PDB file of C-alpha atoms in Angstrom:
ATOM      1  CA  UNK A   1      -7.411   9.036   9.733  1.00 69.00           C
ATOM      2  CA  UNK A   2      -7.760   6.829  12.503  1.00 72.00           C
ATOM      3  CA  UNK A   3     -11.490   7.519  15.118  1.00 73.00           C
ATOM      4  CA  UNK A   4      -9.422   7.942  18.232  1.00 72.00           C
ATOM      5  CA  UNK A   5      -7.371  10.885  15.966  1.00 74.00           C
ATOM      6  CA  UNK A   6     -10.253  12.117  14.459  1.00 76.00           C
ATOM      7  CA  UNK A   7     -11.693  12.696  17.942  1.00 74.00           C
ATOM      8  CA  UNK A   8      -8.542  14.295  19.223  1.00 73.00           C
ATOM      9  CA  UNK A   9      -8.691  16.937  16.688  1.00 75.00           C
ATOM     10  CA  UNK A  10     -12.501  17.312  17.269  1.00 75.00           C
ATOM     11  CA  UNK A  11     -11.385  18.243  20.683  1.00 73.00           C
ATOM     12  CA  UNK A  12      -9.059  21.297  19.630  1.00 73.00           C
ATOM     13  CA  UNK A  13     -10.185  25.148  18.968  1.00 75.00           C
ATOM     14  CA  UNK A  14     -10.617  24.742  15.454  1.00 76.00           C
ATOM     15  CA  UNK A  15     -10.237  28.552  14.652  1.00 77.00           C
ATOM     16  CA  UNK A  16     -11.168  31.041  11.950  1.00 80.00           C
ATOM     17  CA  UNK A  17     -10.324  32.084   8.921  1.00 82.00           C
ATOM     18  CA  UNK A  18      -7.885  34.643   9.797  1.00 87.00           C
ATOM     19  CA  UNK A  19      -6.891  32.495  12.854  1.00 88.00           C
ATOM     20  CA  UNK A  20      -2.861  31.663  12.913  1.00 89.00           C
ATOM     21  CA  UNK A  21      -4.043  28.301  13.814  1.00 89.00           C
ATOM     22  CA  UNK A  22      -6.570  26.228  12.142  1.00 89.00           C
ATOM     23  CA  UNK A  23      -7.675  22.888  12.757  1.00 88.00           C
ATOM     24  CA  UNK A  24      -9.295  20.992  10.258  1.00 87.00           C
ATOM     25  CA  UNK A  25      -9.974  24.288   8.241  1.00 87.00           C
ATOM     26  CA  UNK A  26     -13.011  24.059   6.281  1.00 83.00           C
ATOM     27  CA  UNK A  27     -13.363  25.287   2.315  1.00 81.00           C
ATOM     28  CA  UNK A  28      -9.912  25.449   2.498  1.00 84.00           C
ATOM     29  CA  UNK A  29      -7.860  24.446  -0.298  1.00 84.00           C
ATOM     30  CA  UNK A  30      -3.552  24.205  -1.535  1.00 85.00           C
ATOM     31  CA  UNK A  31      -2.376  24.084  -4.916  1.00 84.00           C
ATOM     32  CA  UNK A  32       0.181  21.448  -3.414  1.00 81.00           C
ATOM     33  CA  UNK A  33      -2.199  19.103  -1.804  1.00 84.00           C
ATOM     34  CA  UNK A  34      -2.692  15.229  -3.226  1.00 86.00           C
ATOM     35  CA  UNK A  35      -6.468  14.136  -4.515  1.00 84.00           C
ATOM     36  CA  UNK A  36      -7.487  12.500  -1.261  1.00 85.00           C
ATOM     37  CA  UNK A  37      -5.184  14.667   0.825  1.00 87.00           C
ATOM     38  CA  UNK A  38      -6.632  16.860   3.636  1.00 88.00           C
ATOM     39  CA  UNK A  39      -6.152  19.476   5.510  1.00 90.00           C
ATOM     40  CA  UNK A  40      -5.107  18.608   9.226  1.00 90.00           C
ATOM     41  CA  UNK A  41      -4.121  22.004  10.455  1.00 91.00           C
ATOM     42  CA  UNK A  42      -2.908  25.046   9.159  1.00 93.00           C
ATOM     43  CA  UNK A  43      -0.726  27.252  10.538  1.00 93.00           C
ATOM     44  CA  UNK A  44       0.494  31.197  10.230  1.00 94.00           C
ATOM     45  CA  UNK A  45       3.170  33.241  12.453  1.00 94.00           C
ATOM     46  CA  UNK A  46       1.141  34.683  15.277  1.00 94.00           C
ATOM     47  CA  UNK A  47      -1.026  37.621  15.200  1.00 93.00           C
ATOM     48  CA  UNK A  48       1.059  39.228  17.246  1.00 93.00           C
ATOM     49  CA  UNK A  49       4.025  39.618  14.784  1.00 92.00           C
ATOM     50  CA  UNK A  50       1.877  41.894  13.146  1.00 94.00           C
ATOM     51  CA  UNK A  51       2.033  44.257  15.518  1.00 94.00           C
ATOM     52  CA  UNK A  52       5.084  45.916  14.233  1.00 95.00           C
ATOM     53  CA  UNK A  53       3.337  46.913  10.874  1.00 96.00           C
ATOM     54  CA  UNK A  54      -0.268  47.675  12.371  1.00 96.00           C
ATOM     55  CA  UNK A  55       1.237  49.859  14.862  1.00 97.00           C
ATOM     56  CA  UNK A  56       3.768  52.281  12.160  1.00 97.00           C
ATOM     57  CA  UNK A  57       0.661  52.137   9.348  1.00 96.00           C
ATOM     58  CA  UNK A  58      -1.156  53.591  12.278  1.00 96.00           C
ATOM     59  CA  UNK A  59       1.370  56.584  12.858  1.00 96.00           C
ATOM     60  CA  UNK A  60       2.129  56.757   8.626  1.00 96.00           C
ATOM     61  CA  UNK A  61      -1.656  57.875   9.161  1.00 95.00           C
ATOM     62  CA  UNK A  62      -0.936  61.177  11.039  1.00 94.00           C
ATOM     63  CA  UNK A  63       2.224  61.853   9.191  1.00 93.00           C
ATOM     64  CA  UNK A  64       0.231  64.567   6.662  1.00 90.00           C
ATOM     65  CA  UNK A  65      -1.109  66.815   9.617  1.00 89.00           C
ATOM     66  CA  UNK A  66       2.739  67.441  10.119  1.00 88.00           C
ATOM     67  CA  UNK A  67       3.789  68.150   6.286  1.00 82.00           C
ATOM     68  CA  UNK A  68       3.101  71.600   6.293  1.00 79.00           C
ATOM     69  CA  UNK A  69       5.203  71.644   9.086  1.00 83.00           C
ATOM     70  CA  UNK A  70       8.374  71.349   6.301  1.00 84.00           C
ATOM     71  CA  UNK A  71       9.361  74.801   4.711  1.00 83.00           C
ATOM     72  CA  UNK A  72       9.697  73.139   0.736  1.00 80.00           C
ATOM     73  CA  UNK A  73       5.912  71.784   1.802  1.00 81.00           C
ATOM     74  CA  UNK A  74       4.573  74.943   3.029  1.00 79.00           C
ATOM     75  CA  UNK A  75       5.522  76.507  -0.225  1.00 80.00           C
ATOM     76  CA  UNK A  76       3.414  74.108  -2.697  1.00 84.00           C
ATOM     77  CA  UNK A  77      -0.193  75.311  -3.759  1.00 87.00           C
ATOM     78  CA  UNK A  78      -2.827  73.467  -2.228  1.00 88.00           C
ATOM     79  CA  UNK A  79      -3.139  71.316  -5.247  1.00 89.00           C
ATOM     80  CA  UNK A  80      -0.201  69.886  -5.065  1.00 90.00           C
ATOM     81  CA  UNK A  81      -0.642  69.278  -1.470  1.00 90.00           C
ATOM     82  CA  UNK A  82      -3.469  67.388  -2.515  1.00 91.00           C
ATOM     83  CA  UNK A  83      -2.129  65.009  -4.457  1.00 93.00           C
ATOM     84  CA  UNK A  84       0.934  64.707  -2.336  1.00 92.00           C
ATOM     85  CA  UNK A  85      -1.565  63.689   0.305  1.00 93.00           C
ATOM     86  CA  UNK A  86      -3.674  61.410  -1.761  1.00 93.00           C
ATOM     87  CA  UNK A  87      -0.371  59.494  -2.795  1.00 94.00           C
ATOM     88  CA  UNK A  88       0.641  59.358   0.669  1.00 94.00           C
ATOM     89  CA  UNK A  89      -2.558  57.308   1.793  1.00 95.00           C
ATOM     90  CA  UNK A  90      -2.263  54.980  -1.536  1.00 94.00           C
ATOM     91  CA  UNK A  91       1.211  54.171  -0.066  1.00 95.00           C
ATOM     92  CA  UNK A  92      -0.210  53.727   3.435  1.00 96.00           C
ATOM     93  CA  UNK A  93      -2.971  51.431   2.109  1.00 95.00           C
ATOM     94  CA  UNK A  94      -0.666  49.415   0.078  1.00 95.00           C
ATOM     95  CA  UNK A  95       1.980  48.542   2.946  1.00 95.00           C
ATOM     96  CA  UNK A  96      -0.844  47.264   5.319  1.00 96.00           C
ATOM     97  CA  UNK A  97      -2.121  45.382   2.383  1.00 95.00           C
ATOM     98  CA  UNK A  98       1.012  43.894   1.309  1.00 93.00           C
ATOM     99  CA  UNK A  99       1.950  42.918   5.170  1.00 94.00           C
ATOM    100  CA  UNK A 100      -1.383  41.151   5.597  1.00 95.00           C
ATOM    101  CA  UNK A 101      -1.318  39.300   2.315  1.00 94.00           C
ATOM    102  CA  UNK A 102       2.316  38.258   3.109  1.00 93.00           C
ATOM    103  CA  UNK A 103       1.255  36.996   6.647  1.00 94.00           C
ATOM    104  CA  UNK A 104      -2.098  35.754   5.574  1.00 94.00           C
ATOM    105  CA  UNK A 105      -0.305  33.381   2.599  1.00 93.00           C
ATOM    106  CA  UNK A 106       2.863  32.593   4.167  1.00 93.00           C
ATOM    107  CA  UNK A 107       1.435  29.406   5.731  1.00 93.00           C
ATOM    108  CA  UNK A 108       1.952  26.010   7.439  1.00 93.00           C
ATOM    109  CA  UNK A 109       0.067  23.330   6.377  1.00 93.00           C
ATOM    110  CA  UNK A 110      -0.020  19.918   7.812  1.00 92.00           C
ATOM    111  CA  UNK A 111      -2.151  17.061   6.217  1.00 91.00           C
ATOM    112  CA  UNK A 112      -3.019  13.644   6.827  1.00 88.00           C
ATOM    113  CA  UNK A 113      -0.123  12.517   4.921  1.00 87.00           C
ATOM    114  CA  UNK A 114       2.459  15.198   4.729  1.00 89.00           C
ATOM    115  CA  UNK A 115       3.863  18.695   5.805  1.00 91.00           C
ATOM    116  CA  UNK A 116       4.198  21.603   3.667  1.00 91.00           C
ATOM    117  CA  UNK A 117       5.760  25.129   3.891  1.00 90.00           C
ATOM    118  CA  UNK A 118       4.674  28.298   1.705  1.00 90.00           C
ATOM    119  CA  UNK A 119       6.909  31.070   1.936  1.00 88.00           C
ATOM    120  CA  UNK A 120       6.252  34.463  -0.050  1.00 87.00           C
ATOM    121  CA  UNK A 121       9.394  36.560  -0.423  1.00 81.00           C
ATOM    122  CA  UNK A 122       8.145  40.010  -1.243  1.00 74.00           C
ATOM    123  CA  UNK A 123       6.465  40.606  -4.558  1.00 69.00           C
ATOM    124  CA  UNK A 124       5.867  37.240  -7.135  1.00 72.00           C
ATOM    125  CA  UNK A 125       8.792  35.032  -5.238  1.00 81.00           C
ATOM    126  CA  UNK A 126       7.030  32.362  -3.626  1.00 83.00           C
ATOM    127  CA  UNK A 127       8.716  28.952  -1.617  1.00 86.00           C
ATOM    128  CA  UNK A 128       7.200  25.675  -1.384  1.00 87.00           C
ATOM    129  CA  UNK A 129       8.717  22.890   0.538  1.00 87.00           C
ATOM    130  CA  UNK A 130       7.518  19.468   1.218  1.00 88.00           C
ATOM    131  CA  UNK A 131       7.778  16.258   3.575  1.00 87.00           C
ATOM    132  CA  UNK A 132       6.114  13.829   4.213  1.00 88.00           C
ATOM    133  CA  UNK A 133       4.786  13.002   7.987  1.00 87.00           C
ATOM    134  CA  UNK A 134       6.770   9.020   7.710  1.00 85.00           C
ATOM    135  CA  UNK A 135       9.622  10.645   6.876  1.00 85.00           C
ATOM    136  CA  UNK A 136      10.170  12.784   9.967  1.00 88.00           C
ATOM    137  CA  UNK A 137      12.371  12.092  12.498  1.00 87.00           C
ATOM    138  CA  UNK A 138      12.093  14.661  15.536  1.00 88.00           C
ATOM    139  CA  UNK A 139       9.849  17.273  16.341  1.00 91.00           C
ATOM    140  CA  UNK A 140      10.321  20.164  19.262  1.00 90.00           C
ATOM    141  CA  UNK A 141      10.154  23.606  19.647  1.00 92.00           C
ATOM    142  CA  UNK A 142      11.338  26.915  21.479  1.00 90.00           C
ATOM    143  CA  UNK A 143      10.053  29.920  22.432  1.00 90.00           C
ATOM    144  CA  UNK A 144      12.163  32.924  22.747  1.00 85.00           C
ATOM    145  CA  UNK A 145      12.046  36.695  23.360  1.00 86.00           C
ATOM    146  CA  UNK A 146       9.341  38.379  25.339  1.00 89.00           C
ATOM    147  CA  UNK A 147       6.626  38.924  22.705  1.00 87.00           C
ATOM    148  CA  UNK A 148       7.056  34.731  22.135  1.00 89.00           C
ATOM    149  CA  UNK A 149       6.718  33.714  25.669  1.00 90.00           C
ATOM    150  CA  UNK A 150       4.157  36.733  26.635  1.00 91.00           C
ATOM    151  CA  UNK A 151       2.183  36.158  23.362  1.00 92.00           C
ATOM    152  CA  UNK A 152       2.851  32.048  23.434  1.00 92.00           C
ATOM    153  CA  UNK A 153       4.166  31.921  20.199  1.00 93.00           C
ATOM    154  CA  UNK A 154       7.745  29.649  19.003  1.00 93.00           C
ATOM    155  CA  UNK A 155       9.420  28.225  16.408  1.00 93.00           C
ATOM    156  CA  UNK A 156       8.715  24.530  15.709  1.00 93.00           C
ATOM    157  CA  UNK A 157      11.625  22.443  14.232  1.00 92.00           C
ATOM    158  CA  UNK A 158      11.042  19.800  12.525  1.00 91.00           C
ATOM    159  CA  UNK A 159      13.731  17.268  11.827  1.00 90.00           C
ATOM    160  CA  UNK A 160      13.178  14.855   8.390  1.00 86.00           C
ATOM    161  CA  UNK A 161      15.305  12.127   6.873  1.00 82.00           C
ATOM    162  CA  UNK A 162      14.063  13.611   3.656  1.00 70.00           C
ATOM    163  CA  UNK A 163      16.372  15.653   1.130  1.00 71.00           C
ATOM    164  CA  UNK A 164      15.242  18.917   3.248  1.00 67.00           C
ATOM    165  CA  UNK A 165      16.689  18.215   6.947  1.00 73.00           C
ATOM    166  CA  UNK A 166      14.522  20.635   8.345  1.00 80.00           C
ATOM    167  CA  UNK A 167      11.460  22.579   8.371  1.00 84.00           C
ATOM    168  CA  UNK A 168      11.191  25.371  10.765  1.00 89.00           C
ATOM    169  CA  UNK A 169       7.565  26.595  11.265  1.00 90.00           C
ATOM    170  CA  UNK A 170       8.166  30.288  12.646  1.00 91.00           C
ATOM    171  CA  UNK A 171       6.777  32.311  15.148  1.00 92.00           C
ATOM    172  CA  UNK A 172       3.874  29.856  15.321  1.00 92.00           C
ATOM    173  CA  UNK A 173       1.299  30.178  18.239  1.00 92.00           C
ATOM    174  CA  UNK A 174       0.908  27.214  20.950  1.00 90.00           C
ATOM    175  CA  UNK A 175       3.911  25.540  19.979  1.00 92.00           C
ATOM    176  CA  UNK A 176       3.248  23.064  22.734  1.00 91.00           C
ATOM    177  CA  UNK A 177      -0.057  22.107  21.347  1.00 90.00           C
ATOM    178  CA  UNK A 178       1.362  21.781  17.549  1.00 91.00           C
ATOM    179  CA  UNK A 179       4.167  19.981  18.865  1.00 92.00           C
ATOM    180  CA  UNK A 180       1.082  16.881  20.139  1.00 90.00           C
ATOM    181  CA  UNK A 181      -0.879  17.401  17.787  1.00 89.00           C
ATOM    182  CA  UNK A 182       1.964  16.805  15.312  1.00 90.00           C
ATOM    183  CA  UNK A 183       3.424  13.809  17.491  1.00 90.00           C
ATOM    184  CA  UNK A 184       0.115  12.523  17.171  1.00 87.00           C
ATOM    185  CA  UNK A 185      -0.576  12.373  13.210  1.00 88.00           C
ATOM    186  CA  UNK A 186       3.530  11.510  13.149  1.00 88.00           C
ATOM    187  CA  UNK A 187       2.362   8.467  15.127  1.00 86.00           C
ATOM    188  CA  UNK A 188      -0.493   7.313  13.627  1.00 85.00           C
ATOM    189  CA  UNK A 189       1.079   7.540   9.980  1.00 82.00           C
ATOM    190  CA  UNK A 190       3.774   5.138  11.499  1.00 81.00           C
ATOM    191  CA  UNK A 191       1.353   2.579  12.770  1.00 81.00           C
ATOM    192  CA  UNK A 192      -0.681   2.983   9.719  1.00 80.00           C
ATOM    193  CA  UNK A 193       3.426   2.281   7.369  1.00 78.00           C
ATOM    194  CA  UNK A 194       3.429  -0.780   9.816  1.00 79.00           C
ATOM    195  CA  UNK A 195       0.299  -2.327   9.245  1.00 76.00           C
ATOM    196  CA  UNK A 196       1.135  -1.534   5.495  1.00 72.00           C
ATOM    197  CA  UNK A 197      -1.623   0.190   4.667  1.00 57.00           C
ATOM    198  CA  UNK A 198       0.342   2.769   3.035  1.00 53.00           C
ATOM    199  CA  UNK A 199       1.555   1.028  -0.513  1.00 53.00           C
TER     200      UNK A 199
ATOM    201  CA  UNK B   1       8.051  84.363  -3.024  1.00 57.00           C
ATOM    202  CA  UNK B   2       5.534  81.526  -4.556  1.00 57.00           C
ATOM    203  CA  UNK B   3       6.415  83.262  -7.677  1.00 61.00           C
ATOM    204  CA  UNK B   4      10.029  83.052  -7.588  1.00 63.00           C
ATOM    205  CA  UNK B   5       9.351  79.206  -7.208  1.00 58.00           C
ATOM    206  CA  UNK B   6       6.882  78.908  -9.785  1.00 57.00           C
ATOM    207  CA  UNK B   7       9.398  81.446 -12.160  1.00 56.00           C
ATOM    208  CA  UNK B   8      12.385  78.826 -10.986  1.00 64.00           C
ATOM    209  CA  UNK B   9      10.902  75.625 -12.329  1.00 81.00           C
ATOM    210  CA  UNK B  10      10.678  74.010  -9.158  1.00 83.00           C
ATOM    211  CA  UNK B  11       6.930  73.233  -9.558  1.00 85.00           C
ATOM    212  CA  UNK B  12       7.712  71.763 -12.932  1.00 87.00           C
ATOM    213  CA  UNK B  13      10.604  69.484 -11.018  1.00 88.00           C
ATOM    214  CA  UNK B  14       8.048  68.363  -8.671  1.00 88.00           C
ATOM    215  CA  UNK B  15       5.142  67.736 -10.772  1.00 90.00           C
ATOM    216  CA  UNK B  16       7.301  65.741 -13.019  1.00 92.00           C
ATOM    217  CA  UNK B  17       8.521  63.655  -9.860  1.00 92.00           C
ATOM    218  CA  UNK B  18       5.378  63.392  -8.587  1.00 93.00           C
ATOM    219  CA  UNK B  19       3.790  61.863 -11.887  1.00 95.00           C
ATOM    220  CA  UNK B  20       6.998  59.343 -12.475  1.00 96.00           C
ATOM    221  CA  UNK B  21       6.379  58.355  -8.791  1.00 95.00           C
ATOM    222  CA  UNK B  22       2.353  57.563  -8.985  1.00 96.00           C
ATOM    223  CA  UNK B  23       3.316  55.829 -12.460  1.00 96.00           C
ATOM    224  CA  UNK B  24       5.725  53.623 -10.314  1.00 96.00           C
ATOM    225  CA  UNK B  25       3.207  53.279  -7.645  1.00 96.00           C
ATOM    226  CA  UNK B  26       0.672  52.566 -10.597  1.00 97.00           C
ATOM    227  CA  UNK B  27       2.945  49.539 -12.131  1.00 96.00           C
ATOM    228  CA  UNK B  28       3.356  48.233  -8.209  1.00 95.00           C
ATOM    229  CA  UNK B  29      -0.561  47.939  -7.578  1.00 96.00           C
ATOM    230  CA  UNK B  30      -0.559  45.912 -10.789  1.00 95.00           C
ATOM    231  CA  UNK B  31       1.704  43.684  -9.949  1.00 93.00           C
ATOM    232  CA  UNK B  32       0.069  43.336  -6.433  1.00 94.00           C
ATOM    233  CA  UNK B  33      -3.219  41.932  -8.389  1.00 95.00           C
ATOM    234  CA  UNK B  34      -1.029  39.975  -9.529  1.00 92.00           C
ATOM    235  CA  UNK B  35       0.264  38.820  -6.898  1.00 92.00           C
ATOM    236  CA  UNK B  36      -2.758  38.135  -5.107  1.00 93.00           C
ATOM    237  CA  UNK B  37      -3.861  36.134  -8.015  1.00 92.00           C
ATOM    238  CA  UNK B  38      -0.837  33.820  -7.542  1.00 90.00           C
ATOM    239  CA  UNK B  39      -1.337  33.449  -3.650  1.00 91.00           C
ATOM    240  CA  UNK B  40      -5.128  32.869  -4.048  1.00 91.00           C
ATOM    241  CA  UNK B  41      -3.636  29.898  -6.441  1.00 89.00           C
ATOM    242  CA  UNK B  42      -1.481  28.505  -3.810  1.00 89.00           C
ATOM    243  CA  UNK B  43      -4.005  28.871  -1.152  1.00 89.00           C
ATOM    244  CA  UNK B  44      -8.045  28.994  -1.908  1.00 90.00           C
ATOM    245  CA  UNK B  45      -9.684  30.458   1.251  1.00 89.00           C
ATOM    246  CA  UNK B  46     -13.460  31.781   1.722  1.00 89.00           C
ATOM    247  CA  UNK B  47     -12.389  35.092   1.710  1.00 89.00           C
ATOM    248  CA  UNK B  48     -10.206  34.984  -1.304  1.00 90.00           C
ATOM    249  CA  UNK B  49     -12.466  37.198  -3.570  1.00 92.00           C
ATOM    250  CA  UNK B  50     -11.930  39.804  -0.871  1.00 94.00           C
ATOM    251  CA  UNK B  51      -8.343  39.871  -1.747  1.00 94.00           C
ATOM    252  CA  UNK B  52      -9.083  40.083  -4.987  1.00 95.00           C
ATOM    253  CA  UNK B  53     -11.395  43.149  -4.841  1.00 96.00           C
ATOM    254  CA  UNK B  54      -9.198  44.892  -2.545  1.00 96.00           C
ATOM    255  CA  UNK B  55      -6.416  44.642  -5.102  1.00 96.00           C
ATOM    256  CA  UNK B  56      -8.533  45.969  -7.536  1.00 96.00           C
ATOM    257  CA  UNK B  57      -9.564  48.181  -5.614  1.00 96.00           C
ATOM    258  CA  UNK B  58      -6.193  49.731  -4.600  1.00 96.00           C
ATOM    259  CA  UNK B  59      -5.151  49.589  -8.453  1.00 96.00           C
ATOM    260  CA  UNK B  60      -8.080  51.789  -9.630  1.00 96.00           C
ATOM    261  CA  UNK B  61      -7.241  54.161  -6.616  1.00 95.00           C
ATOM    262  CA  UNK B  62      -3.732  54.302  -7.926  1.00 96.00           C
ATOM    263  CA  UNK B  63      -4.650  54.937 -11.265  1.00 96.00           C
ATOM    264  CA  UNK B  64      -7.492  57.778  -9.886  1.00 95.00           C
ATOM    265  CA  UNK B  65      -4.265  59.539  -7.869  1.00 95.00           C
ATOM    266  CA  UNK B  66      -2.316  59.351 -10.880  1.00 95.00           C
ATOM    267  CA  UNK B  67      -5.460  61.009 -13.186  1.00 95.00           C
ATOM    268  CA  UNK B  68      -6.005  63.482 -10.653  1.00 94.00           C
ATOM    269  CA  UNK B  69      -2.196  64.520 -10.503  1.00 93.00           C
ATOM    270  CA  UNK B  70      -2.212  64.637 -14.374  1.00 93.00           C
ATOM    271  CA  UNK B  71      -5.396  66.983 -14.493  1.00 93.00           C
ATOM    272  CA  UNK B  72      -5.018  69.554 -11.423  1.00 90.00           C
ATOM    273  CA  UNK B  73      -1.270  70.042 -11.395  1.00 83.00           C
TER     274      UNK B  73
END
């Protein structure tokens, strides 16, 4: 990676570890990454499209104080309310934790030499799809909705002359500044295929 | 009126639900250790041993419900 990139990056928030955007994430490592390879930025939908999920976990929560409410309910001994109750926080706890794990893992990640996609599809179904940064063509992006443009969140498209046409990074926050910050590492991998350091 | 359920079965009908259910439920927070397992492969964070423990964690709380179904009802 080239000083003048290497200070543009410097430059950017780098983030957290639950951040949806992380720049030059630290002790942070991909099964699909090269030896040599590193992490440029890494990149999750936005916080905010968790919403949806925080927000009924929330009311799922208050859903018991309302069960004796239903006449078949009302009827069971308080044992078996118990354990109907129990059972009904286990399930509560395991949605939000299967939400945030999918979110959390479903990531982004761009490196110094390529661009990969990790999709998790509910339970043990997992996508990986790679590119690398020489081989893409076009990159823009588009916001949409009113959560995107109040929240700044977009899609990124990504257009490649490899065997996948195009990679889509969803719902991912400050679109603009992946879009440069892409552009950027896009650019310096071509002057760096042009000077032939790349073999 | 309590009796007349208890005298119909119905408490047998839902204890037996109840305990196929929290075995399901059991089998699921397995397979989320699992799974957590396999994304902690495909992506190594800091906080990945905190996944870990919290899927443990929700599989021994599964298999707790499912004891304390099996003894008090």
């Amino acid at each position: 990676m080239s000083p003048s990139l290497q200070q543009f990056l410097n430059k950017q928030d780098p983030g957290g570890t639950f951040s949806s955007l992380c720049i030059l994430p630290k002790a942070t490592q991909c099964e699909a990454l090269e030896s040599g390879e590193k992490i440029v930025m890494l990149l999750r939908r936005h916080i905010a499209t968790n919403l949806w999920w925080i927000l009924l976990a929330f009311f799922l929560i208050f859903v018991p104080l309302f069960l004796p409410l239903l006449p078949v309910i009302s009827l069971l001994p308080a044992n078996y309310l118990f354990v109907l109750i129990l059972f009904w926080y286990a399930l509560v706890i395991a949605f939000a934790f299967e939400q945030f794990v999918m979110w959390f893992f479903s990531v982004n990640i761009v490196t110094d030499d390529r661009v990969i996609d990790v999709d998790f599809y509910g339970l043990l179904f997992k996508h990986v799809s790679v590119a690398d940064l020489d081989k893409i063509e076009d990159v823009n992006y588009f916001q949409k909705g009113v959560l995107g443009s109040f929240f700044n969140f977009g899609d990124v498209l990504i257009q490649t002359a490899a065997e996948i046409t195009e990679f889509v990074f969803e719902e991912a926050p400050n679109p603009d500044r992946v879009t440069k910050i892409l552009s950027e590492l896009i650019q310096e991998e071509k002057k760096e295929k042009m000077k032939g350091q790349i073999t | 009126m309590i009796d007349t359920i208890v005298n119909s079965g119905f408490l047998f009908a839902v204890k037996t639900f109840l305990l196929v259910l929290l075995s399901l439920f059991v089998v699921f927070s397995a397979i989320v250790v699992r799974q957590v397992q396999l994304m902690n492969n495909v992506l190594t964070v800091p906080v990945s041993g905190g996944f870990k423990f919290i899927s443990f964690a929700l599989l021994v709380f599964a298999i707790g419900v499912f004891l304390v179904a099996l003894v008090t009802l």
